[in-house]
Tab-separated table of C-alpha atoms in Angstrom:
chain	number	residue	atom	x	y	z
U	630	MET	CA	-16.310	-21.845	13.232
U	631	ARG	CA	-19.949	-20.728	13.462
U	632	TYR	CA	-21.149	-17.103	13.165
U	633	PRO	CA	-24.642	-15.580	13.267
U	634	ASP	CA	-24.129	-13.924	9.870
U	635	LEU	CA	-21.506	-13.149	7.250
U	636	LEU	CA	-20.416	-9.819	8.753
U	637	ALA	CA	-19.703	-11.449	12.104
U	638	SER	CA	-17.206	-13.687	10.304
U	639	VAL	CA	-14.969	-10.789	9.174
U	640	GLY	CA	-11.450	-11.292	10.561
U	641	HIS	CA	-10.331	-14.361	12.552
U	642	THR	CA	-8.059	-15.252	9.625
U	643	PRO	CA	-5.466	-18.035	9.680
U	644	LEU	CA	-1.736	-17.476	10.125
U	645	VAL	CA	0.234	-20.016	8.122
U	646	GLY	CA	3.952	-20.792	8.163
U	647	LEU	CA	6.023	-20.731	4.974
U	648	PRO	CA	8.557	-23.541	5.503
U	649	ARG	CA	9.907	-23.458	1.935
U	650	LEU	CA	10.407	-19.692	1.703
U	651	SER	CA	11.827	-19.299	5.227
U	652	PRO	CA	15.629	-19.063	4.856
U	653	THR	CA	16.652	-21.050	7.975
U	654	ALA	CA	15.087	-22.878	10.910
U	655	ASP	CA	15.686	-19.745	13.011
U	656	VAL	CA	14.249	-17.251	10.547
U	657	ARG	CA	10.617	-18.023	9.867
U	658	LEU	CA	8.039	-16.359	7.630
U	659	TRP	CA	4.327	-16.343	8.494
U	660	ALA	CA	1.480	-15.307	6.189
U	661	LYS	CA	-1.718	-13.752	7.626
U	662	LEU	CA	-4.340	-14.835	5.106
U	663	GLU	CA	-6.595	-11.789	4.829
U	664	ASP	CA	-7.954	-13.129	1.542
U	665	ARG	CA	-10.128	-15.378	3.734
U	666	ASN	CA	-12.460	-12.473	4.483
U	667	PRO	CA	-15.978	-12.362	2.921
U	668	THR	CA	-15.017	-10.373	-0.210
U	669	GLY	CA	-11.526	-11.840	-0.302
U	670	SER	CA	-9.516	-8.891	0.990
U	671	VAL	CA	-8.190	-7.260	4.161
U	672	LYS	CA	-10.431	-4.257	3.423
U	673	ASP	CA	-13.512	-5.998	4.812
U	674	ARG	CA	-12.225	-5.151	8.281
U	675	ALA	CA	-11.941	-1.391	7.672
U	676	ALA	CA	-15.172	-1.180	5.646
U	677	LEU	CA	-17.219	-2.892	8.350
U	678	ALA	CA	-15.610	-0.796	11.105
U	679	MET	CA	-16.158	2.509	9.278
U	680	ILE	CA	-19.817	1.710	8.596
U	681	GLU	CA	-20.463	0.555	12.151
U	682	ARG	CA	-18.868	3.676	13.602
U	683	ALA	CA	-20.909	5.903	11.271
U	684	GLU	CA	-24.079	4.051	12.285
U	685	ALA	CA	-23.220	4.431	15.963
U	686	ASP	CA	-22.557	8.178	15.768
U	687	GLY	CA	-25.613	8.825	13.593
U	688	THR	CA	-23.733	9.826	10.421
U	689	LEU	CA	-25.334	6.964	8.492
U	690	ALA	CA	-29.107	6.814	8.477
U	691	PRO	CA	-31.110	4.019	6.836
U	692	GLY	CA	-31.155	4.361	3.044
U	693	ALA	CA	-28.122	6.688	2.988
U	694	THR	CA	-25.698	6.944	0.075
U	695	ILE	CA	-22.047	6.182	0.808
U	696	LEU	CA	-19.392	7.772	-1.427
U	697	GLU	CA	-15.779	6.546	-1.390
U	698	PRO	CA	-12.602	7.034	-3.416
U	699	THR	CA	-11.059	3.588	-3.851
U	700	SER	CA	-8.780	1.643	-6.165
U	701	GLY	CA	-11.220	-1.219	-5.698
U	702	ASN	CA	-10.902	-3.414	-2.626
U	703	THR	CA	-12.345	-0.961	-0.097
U	704	GLY	CA	-15.216	-0.212	-2.448
U	705	ILE	CA	-15.985	-3.913	-2.878
U	706	SER	CA	-15.960	-4.379	0.905
U	707	LEU	CA	-18.190	-1.338	1.483
U	708	ALA	CA	-20.620	-2.580	-1.169
U	709	MET	CA	-20.814	-5.996	0.484
U	710	VAL	CA	-21.574	-4.514	3.923
U	711	ALA	CA	-23.908	-1.856	2.511
U	712	ARG	CA	-25.964	-4.434	0.646
U	713	GLN	CA	-26.786	-6.130	3.940
U	714	ARG	CA	-27.335	-2.902	5.875
U	715	GLY	CA	-29.443	-1.130	3.241
U	716	TYR	CA	-27.156	1.630	1.942
U	717	HIS	CA	-26.355	2.702	-1.596
U	718	VAL	CA	-22.636	2.858	-2.519
U	719	ILE	CA	-20.943	5.087	-5.115
U	720	CYS	CA	-17.251	4.392	-5.672
U	721	VAL	CA	-14.846	6.760	-7.384
U	722	MET	CA	-12.273	4.431	-8.913
U	723	PRO	CA	-9.343	5.129	-11.269
U	724	GLU	CA	-10.049	3.760	-14.757
U	725	ASN	CA	-6.724	1.859	-14.793
U	726	THR	CA	-7.823	-0.898	-12.425
U	727	SER	CA	-8.495	-4.540	-13.262
U	728	PHE	CA	-11.736	-5.484	-15.031
U	729	GLU	CA	-12.651	-7.820	-12.182
U	730	ARG	CA	-12.827	-4.882	-9.770
U	731	THR	CA	-15.555	-3.292	-11.865
U	732	GLN	CA	-17.380	-6.618	-12.150
U	733	LEU	CA	-17.248	-7.236	-8.404
U	734	LEU	CA	-18.379	-3.725	-7.489
U	735	ARG	CA	-21.397	-4.012	-9.802
U	736	MET	CA	-22.139	-7.507	-8.520
U	737	TRP	CA	-22.532	-6.168	-4.989
U	738	GLY	CA	-24.654	-3.303	-6.279
U	739	ALA	CA	-22.222	-0.377	-6.215
U	740	GLU	CA	-22.307	2.466	-8.699
U	741	ILE	CA	-18.935	3.424	-10.214
U	742	VAL	CA	-17.645	6.855	-11.179
U	743	TYR	CA	-14.332	6.501	-13.022
U	744	SER	CA	-11.507	8.951	-12.431
U	745	PRO	CA	-8.683	9.523	-14.955
U	746	ALA	CA	-5.816	6.995	-15.027
U	747	GLN	CA	-3.218	9.723	-14.911
U	748	GLY	CA	-2.611	10.590	-11.283
U	749	GLY	CA	-3.975	7.249	-10.002
U	750	SER	CA	-5.767	7.269	-6.660
U	751	ASN	CA	-4.877	10.924	-6.095
U	752	GLU	CA	-7.363	11.770	-8.814
U	753	ALA	CA	-9.994	9.460	-7.307
U	754	VAL	CA	-9.640	11.301	-3.997
U	755	ARG	CA	-9.912	14.672	-5.730
U	756	VAL	CA	-13.002	13.669	-7.750
U	757	ALA	CA	-14.681	12.142	-4.670
U	758	LYS	CA	-14.077	15.278	-2.581
U	759	ASP	CA	-15.564	17.370	-5.379
U	760	LEU	CA	-18.643	15.102	-5.603
U	761	ALA	CA	-19.023	15.193	-1.806
U	762	SER	CA	-19.014	18.984	-1.758
U	763	ARG	CA	-21.787	19.063	-4.378
U	764	ASN	CA	-23.853	16.331	-2.672
U	765	PRO	CA	-23.855	17.205	1.021
U	766	ASP	CA	-26.306	14.427	1.904
U	767	TRP	CA	-23.914	11.712	0.720
U	768	VAL	CA	-21.663	10.193	3.371
U	769	MET	CA	-17.971	9.914	2.549
U	770	LEU	CA	-16.395	7.519	5.053
U	771	TYR	CA	-12.944	8.469	3.682
U	772	GLN	CA	-10.675	5.514	4.406
U	773	TYR	CA	-7.531	7.704	4.296
U	774	GLY	CA	-8.556	9.757	7.300
U	775	ASN	CA	-11.154	7.689	9.179
U	776	PRO	CA	-9.832	6.620	12.615
U	777	ALA	CA	-12.101	3.536	12.539
U	778	ASN	CA	-9.779	2.110	9.841
U	779	PRO	CA	-6.602	1.778	11.949
U	780	GLN	CA	-8.695	1.204	15.092
U	781	THR	CA	-10.141	-2.049	13.776
U	782	HIS	CA	-6.632	-3.326	13.040
U	783	TYR	CA	-5.599	-2.272	16.548
U	784	ASP	CA	-8.637	-4.072	17.982
U	785	THR	CA	-8.670	-7.224	15.816
U	786	THR	CA	-5.790	-7.862	13.386
U	787	GLY	CA	-3.062	-6.959	15.873
U	788	PRO	CA	-4.394	-9.101	18.745
U	789	GLU	CA	-5.024	-12.051	16.379
U	790	ILE	CA	-1.392	-11.917	15.209
U	791	LEU	CA	0.057	-11.595	18.707
U	792	ALA	CA	-2.082	-14.485	19.989
U	793	ASP	CA	-0.935	-16.751	17.150
U	794	LEU	CA	2.690	-15.569	17.083
U	795	PRO	CA	3.782	-14.250	20.500
U	796	GLU	CA	7.424	-14.528	19.356
U	797	ILE	CA	6.881	-12.064	16.463
U	798	THR	CA	9.933	-9.901	15.615
U	799	HIS	CA	8.795	-8.201	12.375
U	800	PHE	CA	5.441	-7.173	10.910
U	801	VAL	CA	5.277	-6.305	7.207
U	802	ALA	CA	2.246	-4.902	5.376
U	803	GLY	CA	1.361	-2.804	2.359
U	804	LEU	CA	1.189	0.963	2.581
U	805	GLY	CA	-1.982	2.345	1.028
U	806	THR	CA	-4.331	4.115	3.414
U	807	THR	CA	-1.759	3.114	6.077
U	808	GLY	CA	-4.619	1.761	8.244
U	809	THR	CA	-3.250	-1.780	8.633
U	810	LEU	CA	0.286	-0.629	9.478
U	811	MET	CA	-0.845	2.119	11.879
U	812	GLY	CA	-3.330	-0.076	13.762
U	813	VAL	CA	-1.363	-3.332	13.944
U	814	GLY	CA	1.882	-1.383	14.413
U	815	ARG	CA	0.614	0.550	17.435
U	816	PHE	CA	-0.864	-2.562	19.028
U	817	LEU	CA	2.255	-4.677	18.566
U	818	ARG	CA	4.588	-1.927	19.824
U	819	GLU	CA	2.594	-1.648	23.051
U	820	HIS	CA	3.079	-5.361	23.676
U	821	LYS	CA	6.432	-6.017	21.998
U	822	PRO	CA	8.428	-2.760	22.038
U	823	GLU	CA	11.265	-4.287	19.990
U	824	VAL	CA	9.067	-5.391	17.090
U	825	GLN	CA	9.931	-3.937	13.692
U	826	ILE	CA	7.035	-2.456	11.706
U	827	VAL	CA	7.889	-2.410	8.022
U	828	ALA	CA	5.953	-0.885	5.120
U	829	ALA	CA	6.054	-2.148	1.537
U	830	GLU	CA	4.862	0.502	-0.869
U	831	PRO	CA	3.962	-0.418	-4.447
U	832	ARG	CA	5.920	1.472	-7.114
U	833	TYR	CA	3.664	1.794	-10.151
U	834	GLY	CA	4.299	2.790	-13.727
U	835	GLU	CA	4.906	6.434	-14.569
U	836	LEU	CA	1.308	7.163	-15.492
U	837	VAL	CA	0.255	6.931	-11.854
U	838	TYR	CA	2.813	9.565	-10.813
U	839	GLY	CA	1.725	11.888	-13.604
U	840	LEU	CA	0.693	14.783	-11.373
U	841	ARG	CA	0.530	18.296	-12.720
U	842	ASN	CA	2.628	19.597	-9.853
U	843	LEU	CA	4.181	18.291	-6.675
U	844	ASP	CA	1.635	20.053	-4.489
U	845	GLU	CA	-0.916	17.521	-5.769
U	846	GLY	CA	0.990	14.815	-3.894
U	847	PHE	CA	-0.929	12.929	-1.249
U	848	VAL	CA	-0.089	11.622	2.199
U	849	PRO	CA	-3.031	9.979	4.005
U	850	GLU	CA	-4.178	11.870	7.094
U	851	LEU	CA	-3.862	8.586	9.037
U	852	TYR	CA	-0.138	8.250	8.330
U	853	ASP	CA	2.176	8.584	11.335
U	854	GLU	CA	5.769	7.964	10.313
U	855	SER	CA	6.819	7.282	13.910
U	856	VAL	CA	4.937	3.961	13.950
U	857	LEU	CA	7.186	2.528	11.225
U	858	THR	CA	10.723	1.156	11.447
U	859	SER	CA	11.356	1.293	7.705
U	860	ARG	CA	9.595	1.669	4.401
U	861	TYR	CA	10.471	0.040	1.078
U	862	SER	CA	9.360	0.842	-2.441
U	863	VAL	CA	8.756	-2.311	-4.507
U	864	GLY	CA	8.411	-2.220	-8.273
U	865	PRO	CA	6.273	-4.459	-10.485
U	866	HIS	CA	9.089	-6.861	-11.448
U	867	ASP	CA	9.887	-7.817	-7.848
U	868	ALA	CA	6.197	-7.875	-6.889
U	869	LEU	CA	5.287	-10.237	-9.746
U	870	MET	CA	8.320	-12.462	-9.158
U	871	ARG	CA	7.394	-12.906	-5.471
U	872	THR	CA	3.687	-13.381	-6.230
U	873	ARG	CA	4.635	-16.319	-8.462
U	874	GLN	CA	7.201	-17.633	-5.977
U	875	LEU	CA	4.546	-17.652	-3.233
U	876	LEU	CA	2.253	-19.632	-5.530
U	877	HIS	CA	4.871	-22.092	-6.755
U	878	GLU	CA	6.680	-22.767	-3.489
U	879	GLU	CA	3.956	-22.450	-0.874
U	880	GLY	CA	0.765	-22.869	-2.895
U	881	ILE	CA	-0.665	-19.491	-1.891
U	882	PHE	CA	-2.523	-17.753	-4.737
U	883	ALA	CA	-2.248	-14.083	-3.804
U	884	GLY	CA	-2.707	-10.717	-5.508
U	885	ILE	CA	0.211	-8.669	-6.784
U	886	SER	CA	0.479	-6.295	-3.813
U	887	THR	CA	1.131	-9.325	-1.608
U	888	GLY	CA	4.146	-10.095	-3.804
U	889	ALA	CA	5.489	-6.621	-3.041
U	890	ILE	CA	5.022	-7.230	0.690
U	891	LEU	CA	6.682	-10.648	0.481
U	892	HIS	CA	9.637	-9.057	-1.320
U	893	ALA	CA	10.219	-6.713	1.624
U	894	ALA	CA	9.684	-9.590	4.105
U	895	LEU	CA	12.248	-11.793	2.340
U	896	GLY	CA	14.759	-8.910	2.382
U	897	LEU	CA	14.353	-8.692	6.180
U	898	ALA	CA	14.577	-12.485	6.462
U	899	ASP	CA	17.848	-12.603	4.530
U	900	ARG	CA	19.301	-9.838	6.664
U	901	ALA	CA	18.294	-11.621	9.887
U	902	ALA	CA	19.688	-14.950	8.639
U	903	GLY	CA	22.943	-13.272	7.560
U	904	SER	CA	23.500	-11.787	11.007
U	905	GLY	CA	22.566	-14.984	12.857
U	906	GLN	CA	19.392	-13.544	14.430
U	907	VAL	CA	16.271	-15.449	15.347
U	908	ALA	CA	13.291	-13.914	13.564
U	909	ASP	CA	9.563	-14.547	13.185
U	910	ILE	CA	8.334	-12.343	10.371
U	911	CYS	CA	4.594	-11.931	9.853
U	912	PHE	CA	3.280	-10.391	6.640
U	913	ILE	CA	-0.183	-9.650	5.292
U	914	VAL	CA	-1.702	-11.471	2.324
U	915	CYS	CA	-3.983	-8.581	1.287
U	916	ASP	CA	-6.103	-10.442	-1.221
U	917	GLY	CA	-6.207	-13.487	-3.483
U	918	GLY	CA	-5.118	-13.491	-7.105
U	919	TRP	CA	-8.602	-14.000	-8.519
U	920	LYS	CA	-9.340	-10.413	-9.395
U	921	TYR	CA	-6.011	-10.000	-11.229
U	922	LEU	CA	-6.341	-12.975	-13.595
U	923	SER	CA	-7.344	-10.758	-16.501
U	924	THR	CA	-4.232	-8.597	-16.082
U	925	GLY	CA	-1.947	-11.402	-17.304
U	926	ALA	CA	0.075	-11.327	-14.069
U	927	TYR	CA	0.201	-15.109	-13.800
U	928	GLU	CA	0.922	-16.006	-17.432
U	929	GLY	CA	3.963	-15.928	-19.701
U	930	SER	CA	7.375	-14.560	-18.751
U	931	LEU	CA	7.876	-12.051	-15.958
U	932	GLU	CA	8.743	-9.444	-18.570
U	933	GLU	CA	5.459	-10.056	-20.391
U	934	ALA	CA	3.540	-9.852	-17.136
U	935	GLU	CA	5.336	-6.659	-16.163
U	936	GLN	CA	4.440	-5.164	-19.511
U	937	ALA	CA	0.832	-6.289	-19.074
U	938	ILE	CA	0.373	-4.519	-15.728
U	939	SER	CA	2.332	-1.354	-16.558
U	940	GLY	CA	0.043	1.623	-16.164
U	941	GLN	CA	-2.346	-0.409	-13.972
U	942	LEU	CA	-3.023	0.218	-10.303
U	943	TRP	CA	-2.076	-3.311	-9.272
U	944	ALA	CA	-2.143	-2.884	-5.514
B	603	MET	CA	31.766	8.083	-7.666
B	604	ALA	CA	28.642	7.608	-9.758
B	605	ILE	CA	25.136	7.378	-8.399
B	606	GLU	CA	22.199	6.730	-10.669
B	607	VAL	CA	19.201	8.942	-9.966
B	608	GLN	CA	15.692	8.205	-11.262
B	609	ILE	CA	13.847	11.439	-12.008
B	610	PRO	CA	10.009	11.467	-11.906
B	611	THR	CA	8.100	12.720	-14.957
B	612	ILE	CA	7.099	15.896	-13.145
B	613	LEU	CA	10.749	16.983	-12.655
B	614	ARG	CA	12.084	16.068	-16.086
B	615	THR	CA	11.613	19.609	-17.316
B	616	TYR	CA	14.813	20.260	-15.321
B	617	THR	CA	16.784	17.354	-16.813
B	618	GLY	CA	15.974	17.984	-20.454
B	619	GLY	CA	13.528	15.091	-20.410
B	620	GLU	CA	16.084	12.587	-19.053
B	621	LYS	CA	14.548	9.841	-16.923
B	622	THR	CA	17.815	8.656	-15.402
B	623	VAL	CA	20.774	10.912	-14.621
B	624	THR	CA	24.105	10.383	-12.889
B	625	ALA	CA	25.386	12.535	-10.038
B	626	ASP	CA	27.952	12.446	-7.227
B	627	GLY	CA	27.828	12.966	-3.496
B	628	GLY	CA	28.997	11.458	-0.225
B	629	THR	CA	25.561	12.083	1.279
B	630	LEU	CA	22.095	12.622	-0.118
B	631	ALA	CA	22.429	16.372	0.591
B	632	ASP	CA	25.664	16.434	-1.460
B	633	LEU	CA	23.944	14.525	-4.238
B	634	VAL	CA	21.045	16.988	-4.340
B	635	ALA	CA	23.553	19.880	-4.473
B	636	ASP	CA	25.377	18.204	-7.374
B	637	LEU	CA	22.060	17.637	-9.163
B	638	ASP	CA	21.219	21.316	-8.704
B	639	ALA	CA	24.591	22.338	-10.169
B	640	LYS	CA	23.873	20.206	-13.233
B	641	PHE	CA	20.154	20.984	-13.437
B	642	PRO	CA	19.557	24.386	-11.817
B	643	GLY	CA	16.305	24.688	-9.890
B	644	LEU	CA	15.897	20.972	-9.170
B	645	LYS	CA	16.976	21.269	-5.544
B	646	ASP	CA	14.154	23.625	-4.576
B	647	ARG	CA	11.617	21.140	-5.855
B	648	VAL	CA	13.017	18.336	-3.689
B	649	VAL	CA	14.019	20.055	-0.445
B	650	ASP	CA	12.993	23.108	1.543
B	651	ASP	CA	14.336	24.637	4.749
B	652	ALA	CA	12.889	21.806	6.827
B	653	GLY	CA	14.442	19.019	4.734
B	654	LEU	CA	12.713	16.816	2.169
B	655	ARG	CA	9.506	18.392	0.905
B	656	ARG	CA	6.302	16.878	2.256
B	657	PHE	CA	5.074	15.385	-1.010
B	658	VAL	CA	8.466	14.112	-2.190
B	659	ASN	CA	9.746	10.642	-1.369
B	660	VAL	CA	13.377	9.681	-1.950
B	661	TYR	CA	14.487	6.064	-1.903
B	662	LEU	CA	18.050	4.757	-1.608
B	663	ASN	CA	18.159	1.297	-3.191
B	664	ASP	CA	14.364	1.111	-2.658
B	665	GLU	CA	14.472	2.143	1.030
B	666	ASP	CA	12.775	5.414	2.064
B	667	VAL	CA	15.587	7.743	3.232
B	668	ARG	CA	13.335	9.220	5.935
B	669	PHE	CA	13.940	5.953	7.817
B	670	LEU	CA	17.699	6.121	7.170
B	671	ASP	CA	19.417	9.431	7.932
B	672	GLY	CA	17.337	11.664	5.691
B	673	LEU	CA	19.484	14.165	3.780
B	674	ALA	CA	22.518	13.049	5.809
B	675	THR	CA	22.192	9.458	4.522
B	676	PRO	CA	25.628	8.352	3.278
B	677	LEU	CA	25.873	7.150	-0.324
B	678	SER	CA	28.251	4.686	-1.965
B	679	ASP	CA	29.424	4.156	-5.509
B	680	GLY	CA	26.846	2.170	-7.443
B	681	ASP	CA	23.893	3.197	-5.269
B	682	SER	CA	20.585	3.915	-6.921
B	683	VAL	CA	18.433	6.857	-5.824
B	684	THR	CA	14.767	7.210	-6.842
B	685	ILE	CA	12.760	10.413	-6.447
B	686	LEU	CA	8.963	10.080	-6.556
B	687	PRO	CA	5.960	12.234	-5.657
B	688	ALA	CA	3.859	10.871	-2.779
B	689	VAL	CA	0.664	9.298	-4.136
B	690	ALA	CA	-2.392	7.644	-2.605
B	691	GLY	CA	-2.915	3.887	-2.357
B	692	GLY	CA	-5.937	2.022	-0.970
């Protein structure tokens, strides 16, 4: 495929079958390889869409500074786009993220403000909102509430999946900003009303849930529960086990959040196979495993790996 | 009937620091009532008049109960219930 520049190549990712992990000939798993985007994650789609919308409505002027709370991938994607479009990026990122995320952000020219590990991304959001209020000329695109995030999945990811897999019965993705699930979910429901839209939510170590009170909890403004059929919480043991299974059985080297998504997808596959249904289950490979190598996720026993990522924001 | 309940750090002041407690109930609402009898005050932190509080997620065997029957979700012996505050991803 030929594109005029790198940004034009965002999206158009392959959908690959998983013949070894699919339980029967009638229940098939399909992986949407979002790690094939320019910075290696699904977030390139939302970052590009949010910047283009802000350019179109005049929010972003040449030379502007973009501020964003992010656990890493969205920041990396924003930095990649910003570098080409001439913006400066400041990311507020929790300190308990992998070393590679810091390296990649700096590589693409972003500045990093670390937020405390305790409280995870909630703290990053709080710190970013505080910085935004004190620096009114900075532009916070705010992935958790920016309609361009789900819209790009409605406009691109959803149609790509339906074109490649018209027989789709289930769509499974990670729940973070909720942009992928909201956008793809709405698109698929309009065309396949019976499709199941399933969220896999990472369950981190206790540190991340260490809020001072429950009112500090956070639900993204984009989240609309009615789009989803069900929502599963997946802990680090299951996520790591599936990440390794995907690598060993199908050769796909994915990040840890993809393992959590695969765990939910395999649960649906087993249920469909057990009740004799025909199912085509598509799930998102959010990113590759490269930026998690230093966490120890791929080495030693599962227990050692689980220990190694405890306290980390691994999704 | 014994159901294992995982208590988040933020609510362990009610359970004397216990991370995992056992309670009974035919439904999630019954379970929350039993928890409140054992650990007074816990219920108000988990539910309000409208049902589950906005920033509280409850999972039955890892599935979000909002997509089951909410507080009316039936429970069985050996089930595992996890209570967690809602946090940001992304």
